[in-house]
Amino acid sequence: MARVLYMGLPFPAEPQKTAPSSSSSSSPSKPLKLPHRTCSTNISIPSTAKGGGNRLLKTQKLNSEVSPHRAVSAVRLMRIELGGAFADLLNEKGKGSGENEMGYVQRTLGFRTRELNHHDLRLVTDIVGGTIRWRRYLDHLISSLCHDKDISSMEPLLLQILRIGFYEIVKLDMPPYAVVDENVKLAKFALRPGAGNMVNGILRKLVVLKEKESLPLPKVEGDDRAQARALATLYSHPVWMVRRWTKYLGQEEAIKLMIWNNSEPSFSLRANRARGFSRDDLVTQLNALKVPHKLSPHLDEFVRIKTGLQIIIQAGLLKKGLCSVQDESAGLVVSVVDPQPGETIIDCCAAPGGKTLYMASHLSGQGKVFAIDVNSGRLRILKETAKLHQVDGVITAIHADLRTLPDSGQLKSNKVLLDAPCSGLGVLSKRADLRWNKNLEDMEQLKELQDELLDAASKLVKPGGVLVYSTCSIDPEENDDRVVAFLARHSDFHIDPVDRYVPPDFETSSGFFFSNPVKHSLDGSFAARLVRDL
């Protein structure tokens, strides 16, 4: 669920789908609701409520003393952790949580700051993403330096301010005493003077320890459980993920994977051939915008960028439908499907539509893609984006739950794609918050859902046709194991190796497609071609 401005519209970009979690199910536009323990702060602010005139006046005041990027970062972190917003949701102006960024600051902190400039925006992106990635690591340091070691009872806003300060000092190497001063101001104005004093004391302790190179970090020693806990803190991942990856990959590869997940994400752009916009045209535009880029070595329509996405957004390339943000791993899944002009393809869990649109662009106006999805809102966005990309003539949207789709026999095809909801463990570099929203119980439920969807999708495949099962997970229990279990239930299907469709480096020994984040520097992704016997 990597949320970026995708396909030109400000909605959640999901080059690959991840299953929603209970902690992120709230709408990003809903007001922030905080636990009762925060009642002593001025966070939850009904600025339009009757009788709130004095409060409304306060929220109109401009505070020129508080650093605007820190204020916005603190509020955005609050919305992500407590309000169900998404970590890298952008609007078309690149200002984050909808068009009313400063409105959220007003309602949460009780004052406005100056508007963000381009430098501020970049800092907000760095601080929010980095603070979320390193949350476990930062919380370990904070609890080590607090009198009360249990920071779970700390006021949420105060904790976010401390996390920001710790991240800036430890990971961004910002001038330490400037960081102390600015975060103290934020705590004093947004909370109270005593909170500022507390931030001052804790951050100054951190500065001293960092200068002495004696941060209180755990050592990787003891039994497997103890080592996993230490690694989880050092590389800021949940313990269960560390143990799972150590089991499947070994400790060395698990560490490499966590380092990748904590690195700044890169993005790929796909030129929209359906609009007559080639990769050469895209390169010309990027050169004019002075955005550094590299050509994809795997896909002819894709270009890689590390920085400059906001410049591209502001230039209108996405809004005009000339290109879209899509990881190459998602494009390679489409290569496994191998859409050709004149074909009919069923996309079983289509929305928000990244793969749907890419497949449709390959049909050259000849053929049909039936896009099925249970989420009507995302399906509506898919239809709007299809018009923008000029592929609406070949896409038919069907609002339905695949598992209860009437088995009338009318909707069958030689090519069916099931891009299944999954854990998203392959996209953690882009979805920094996702690691904190998943647990082992979710994995078990997802496997059951994936099996149900595979069984339902198989009914749509004509004899001799192909079912492509894909995920954005690196977990074998969601990938290889699900295919093996499916084949045990459906003896009329067999594996069709992917070697004809993707570069050899992406084919597994079982004939499946797999992109390894560490090996390929792409999102983790999986796909299997399953052919139904005649």
PDB file of N, CA, C and O in Angstrom, residues 21-59:
ATOM      1  N   SER A  21      -4.992  -3.327   7.481  1.00  0.00           N
ATOM      2  CA  SER A  21      -4.878  -3.771   8.866  1.00  0.00           C
ATOM      3  C   SER A  21      -5.817  -2.960   9.721  1.00  0.00           C
ATOM      4  O   SER A  21      -6.221  -1.855   9.370  1.00  0.00           O
ATOM      5  N   SER A  22      -6.153  -3.505  10.865  1.00  0.00           N
ATOM      6  CA  SER A  22      -7.109  -2.819  11.736  1.00  0.00           C
ATOM      7  C   SER A  22      -6.593  -1.484  12.211  1.00  0.00           C
ATOM      8  O   SER A  22      -7.357  -0.565  12.460  1.00  0.00           O
ATOM      9  N   SER A  23      -5.289  -1.345  12.305  1.00  0.00           N
ATOM     10  CA  SER A  23      -4.727  -0.100  12.820  1.00  0.00           C
ATOM     11  C   SER A  23      -4.608   0.967  11.767  1.00  0.00           C
ATOM     12  O   SER A  23      -4.293   2.096  12.056  1.00  0.00           O
ATOM     13  N   SER A  24      -4.897   0.632  10.529  1.00  0.00           N
ATOM     14  CA  SER A  24      -4.788   1.638   9.473  1.00  0.00           C
ATOM     15  C   SER A  24      -6.061   1.734   8.662  1.00  0.00           C
ATOM     16  O   SER A  24      -6.079   2.212   7.559  1.00  0.00           O
ATOM     17  N   SER A  25      -7.152   1.286   9.237  1.00  0.00           N
ATOM     18  CA  SER A  25      -8.389   1.232   8.482  1.00  0.00           C
ATOM     19  C   SER A  25      -9.156   2.535   8.498  1.00  0.00           C
ATOM     20  O   SER A  25     -10.061   2.731   7.706  1.00  0.00           O
ATOM     21  N   SER A  26      -8.814   3.439   9.357  1.00  0.00           N
ATOM     22  CA  SER A  26      -9.519   4.710   9.420  1.00  0.00           C
ATOM     23  C   SER A  26      -9.205   5.547   8.205  1.00  0.00           C
ATOM     24  O   SER A  26      -8.141   5.470   7.637  1.00  0.00           O
ATOM     25  N   SER A  27     -10.152   6.363   7.822  1.00  0.00           N
ATOM     26  CA  SER A  27      -9.913   7.246   6.682  1.00  0.00           C
ATOM     27  C   SER A  27      -8.906   8.310   7.038  1.00  0.00           C
ATOM     28  O   SER A  27      -8.977   8.909   8.103  1.00  0.00           O
ATOM     29  N   PRO A  28      -7.957   8.621   6.118  1.00  0.00           N
ATOM     30  CA  PRO A  28      -6.992   9.668   6.403  1.00  0.00           C
ATOM     31  C   PRO A  28      -7.612  11.035   6.621  1.00  0.00           C
ATOM     32  O   PRO A  28      -6.991  11.916   7.180  1.00  0.00           O
ATOM     33  N   SER A  29      -8.851  11.219   6.168  1.00  0.00           N
ATOM     34  CA  SER A  29      -9.459  12.538   6.277  1.00  0.00           C
ATOM     35  C   SER A  29     -10.262  12.716   7.566  1.00  0.00           C
ATOM     36  O   SER A  29     -10.785  13.779   7.819  1.00  0.00           O
ATOM     37  N   LYS A  30     -10.357  11.647   8.373  1.00  0.00           N
ATOM     38  CA  LYS A  30     -11.143  11.760   9.598  1.00  0.00           C
ATOM     39  C   LYS A  30     -10.387  12.546  10.655  1.00  0.00           C
ATOM     40  O   LYS A  30      -9.169  12.539  10.684  1.00  0.00           O
ATOM     41  N   PRO A  31     -11.126  13.207  11.574  1.00  0.00           N
ATOM     42  CA  PRO A  31     -10.454  13.922  12.666  1.00  0.00           C
ATOM     43  C   PRO A  31      -9.663  12.955  13.521  1.00  0.00           C
ATOM     44  O   PRO A  31     -10.036  11.795  13.672  1.00  0.00           O
ATOM     45  N   LEU A  32      -8.613  13.457  14.107  1.00  0.00           N
ATOM     46  CA  LEU A  32      -7.754  12.634  14.946  1.00  0.00           C
ATOM     47  C   LEU A  32      -8.392  12.432  16.300  1.00  0.00           C
ATOM     48  O   LEU A  32      -8.759  13.382  16.974  1.00  0.00           O
ATOM     49  N   LYS A  33      -8.547  11.175  16.707  1.00  0.00           N
ATOM     50  CA  LYS A  33      -9.091  10.856  18.021  1.00  0.00           C
ATOM     51  C   LYS A  33      -7.969  10.271  18.862  1.00  0.00           C
ATOM     52  O   LYS A  33      -7.308   9.323  18.461  1.00  0.00           O
ATOM     53  N   LEU A  34      -7.781  10.840  20.035  1.00  0.00           N
ATOM     54  CA  LEU A  34      -6.657  10.462  20.871  1.00  0.00           C
ATOM     55  C   LEU A  34      -7.123   9.768  22.142  1.00  0.00           C
ATOM     56  O   LEU A  34      -8.262   9.959  22.589  1.00  0.00           O
ATOM     57  N   PRO A  35      -6.245   8.945  22.742  1.00  0.00           N
ATOM     58  CA  PRO A  35      -6.595   8.291  24.008  1.00  0.00           C
ATOM     59  C   PRO A  35      -6.865   9.316  25.103  1.00  0.00           C
ATOM     60  O   PRO A  35      -6.395  10.446  25.066  1.00  0.00           O
ATOM     61  N   HIS A  36      -7.603   8.874  26.116  1.00  0.00           N
ATOM     62  CA  HIS A  36      -7.976   9.796  27.200  1.00  0.00           C
ATOM     63  C   HIS A  36      -6.756  10.372  27.906  1.00  0.00           C
ATOM     64  O   HIS A  36      -6.812  11.450  28.466  1.00  0.00           O
ATOM     65  N   ARG A  37      -5.650   9.648  27.880  1.00  0.00           N
ATOM     66  CA  ARG A  37      -4.503  10.133  28.628  1.00  0.00           C
ATOM     67  C   ARG A  37      -3.950  11.436  28.089  1.00  0.00           C
ATOM     68  O   ARG A  37      -3.119  12.063  28.722  1.00  0.00           O
ATOM     69  N   THR A  38      -4.408  11.867  26.923  1.00  0.00           N
ATOM     70  CA  THR A  38      -3.884  13.093  26.335  1.00  0.00           C
ATOM     71  C   THR A  38      -4.751  14.304  26.672  1.00  0.00           C
ATOM     72  O   THR A  38      -4.569  15.360  26.104  1.00  0.00           O
ATOM     73  N   CYS A  39      -5.705  14.132  27.592  1.00  0.00           N
ATOM     74  CA  CYS A  39      -6.644  15.231  27.834  1.00  0.00           C
ATOM     75  C   CYS A  39      -5.962  16.463  28.416  1.00  0.00           C
ATOM     76  O   CYS A  39      -6.524  17.554  28.358  1.00  0.00           O
ATOM     77  N   SER A  40      -4.760  16.305  28.920  1.00  0.00           N
ATOM     78  CA  SER A  40      -4.074  17.459  29.478  1.00  0.00           C
ATOM     79  C   SER A  40      -3.364  18.283  28.416  1.00  0.00           C
ATOM     80  O   SER A  40      -2.817  19.330  28.706  1.00  0.00           O
ATOM     81  N   THR A  41      -3.379  17.816  27.196  1.00  0.00           N
ATOM     82  CA  THR A  41      -2.755  18.560  26.110  1.00  0.00           C
ATOM     83  C   THR A  41      -3.826  19.261  25.300  1.00  0.00           C
ATOM     84  O   THR A  41      -5.018  18.995  25.431  1.00  0.00           O
ATOM     85  N   ASN A  42      -3.393  20.159  24.434  1.00  0.00           N
ATOM     86  CA  ASN A  42      -4.364  20.857  23.571  1.00  0.00           C
ATOM     87  C   ASN A  42      -4.268  20.277  22.164  1.00  0.00           C
ATOM     88  O   ASN A  42      -3.975  20.954  21.203  1.00  0.00           O
ATOM     89  N   ILE A  43      -4.586  18.956  22.048  1.00  0.00           N
ATOM     90  CA  ILE A  43      -4.442  18.285  20.757  1.00  0.00           C
ATOM     91  C   ILE A  43      -5.773  18.181  20.031  1.00  0.00           C
ATOM     92  O   ILE A  43      -5.900  18.546  18.888  1.00  0.00           O
ATOM     93  N   SER A  44      -6.794  17.640  20.674  1.00  0.00           N
ATOM     94  CA  SER A  44      -8.062  17.420  19.999  1.00  0.00           C
ATOM     95  C   SER A  44      -8.871  18.709  20.040  1.00  0.00           C
ATOM     96  O   SER A  44      -9.381  19.096  21.088  1.00  0.00           O
ATOM     97  N   ILE A  45      -8.997  19.360  18.891  1.00  0.00           N
ATOM     98  CA  ILE A  45      -9.517  20.728  18.873  1.00  0.00           C
ATOM     99  C   ILE A  45     -10.697  20.849  17.917  1.00  0.00           C
ATOM    100  O   ILE A  45     -10.532  20.832  16.701  1.00  0.00           O
ATOM    101  N   PRO A  46     -11.924  20.940  18.400  1.00  0.00           N
ATOM    102  CA  PRO A  46     -13.072  21.149  17.523  1.00  0.00           C
ATOM    103  C   PRO A  46     -13.182  22.617  17.135  1.00  0.00           C
ATOM    104  O   PRO A  46     -13.947  23.384  17.712  1.00  0.00           O
ATOM    105  N   SER A  47     -12.422  23.044  16.153  1.00  0.00           N
ATOM    106  CA  SER A  47     -12.292  24.466  15.854  1.00  0.00           C
ATOM    107  C   SER A  47     -13.578  25.096  15.345  1.00  0.00           C
ATOM    108  O   SER A  47     -13.720  26.301  15.332  1.00  0.00           O
ATOM    109  N   THR A  48     -14.536  24.264  14.921  1.00  0.00           N
ATOM    110  CA  THR A  48     -15.775  24.832  14.401  1.00  0.00           C
ATOM    111  C   THR A  48     -16.957  24.593  15.351  1.00  0.00           C
ATOM    112  O   THR A  48     -18.085  24.877  15.011  1.00  0.00           O
ATOM    113  N   ALA A  49     -16.671  24.071  16.537  1.00  0.00           N
ATOM    114  CA  ALA A  49     -17.751  23.763  17.463  1.00  0.00           C
ATOM    115  C   ALA A  49     -18.368  25.034  18.044  1.00  0.00           C
ATOM    116  O   ALA A  49     -17.703  26.054  18.195  1.00  0.00           O
ATOM    117  N   LYS A  50     -19.654  24.953  18.399  1.00  0.00           N
ATOM    118  CA  LYS A  50     -20.311  26.085  19.024  1.00  0.00           C
ATOM    119  C   LYS A  50     -19.686  26.344  20.384  1.00  0.00           C
ATOM    120  O   LYS A  50     -19.382  25.433  21.129  1.00  0.00           O
ATOM    121  N   GLY A  51     -19.543  27.618  20.706  1.00  0.00           N
ATOM    122  CA  GLY A  51     -18.953  27.959  21.977  1.00  0.00           C
ATOM    123  C   GLY A  51     -17.450  27.890  21.988  1.00  0.00           C
ATOM    124  O   GLY A  51     -16.825  28.093  23.016  1.00  0.00           O
ATOM    125  N   GLY A  52     -16.856  27.578  20.853  1.00  0.00           N
ATOM    126  CA  GLY A  52     -15.403  27.448  20.806  1.00  0.00           C
ATOM    127  C   GLY A  52     -14.748  28.665  20.209  1.00  0.00           C
ATOM    128  O   GLY A  52     -13.700  28.577  19.578  1.00  0.00           O
ATOM    129  N   GLY A  53     -15.369  29.843  20.411  1.00  0.00           N
ATOM    130  CA  GLY A  53     -14.852  31.050  19.783  1.00  0.00           C
ATOM    131  C   GLY A  53     -13.452  31.404  20.213  1.00  0.00           C
ATOM    132  O   GLY A  53     -12.604  31.758  19.403  1.00  0.00           O
ATOM    133  N   ASN A  54     -13.165  31.305  21.521  1.00  0.00           N
ATOM    134  CA  ASN A  54     -11.827  31.631  21.995  1.00  0.00           C
ATOM    135  C   ASN A  54     -10.786  30.688  21.406  1.00  0.00           C
ATOM    136  O   ASN A  54      -9.685  31.097  21.044  1.00  0.00           O
ATOM    137  N   ARG A  55     -11.165  29.417  21.331  1.00  0.00           N
ATOM    138  CA  ARG A  55     -10.239  28.425  20.783  1.00  0.00           C
ATOM    139  C   ARG A  55      -9.999  28.707  19.304  1.00  0.00           C
ATOM    140  O   ARG A  55      -8.883  28.595  18.795  1.00  0.00           O
ATOM    141  N   LEU A  56     -11.063  29.058  18.575  1.00  0.00           N
ATOM    142  CA  LEU A  56     -10.941  29.350  17.156  1.00  0.00           C
ATOM    143  C   LEU A  56     -10.020  30.529  16.936  1.00  0.00           C
ATOM    144  O   LEU A  56      -9.199  30.523  16.016  1.00  0.00           O
ATOM    145  N   LEU A  57     -10.128  31.545  17.799  1.00  0.00           N
ATOM    146  CA  LEU A  57      -9.224  32.685  17.676  1.00  0.00           C
ATOM    147  C   LEU A  57      -7.780  32.251  17.869  1.00  0.00           C
ATOM    148  O   LEU A  57      -6.883  32.685  17.160  1.00  0.00           O
ATOM    149  N   LYS A  58      -7.573  31.338  18.831  1.00  0.00           N
ATOM    150  CA  LYS A  58      -6.207  30.896  19.092  1.00  0.00           C
ATOM    151  C   LYS A  58      -5.634  30.176  17.883  1.00  0.00           C
ATOM    152  O   LYS A  58      -4.464  30.326  17.549  1.00  0.00           O
ATOM    153  N   THR A  59      -6.473  29.367  17.213  1.00  0.00           N
ATOM    154  CA  THR A  59      -5.964  28.587  16.097  1.00  0.00           C
ATOM    155  C   THR A  59      -5.638  29.453  14.889  1.00  0.00           C
ATOM    156  O   THR A  59      -4.977  28.983  13.977  1.00  0.00           O
TER     157      THR A  59
END
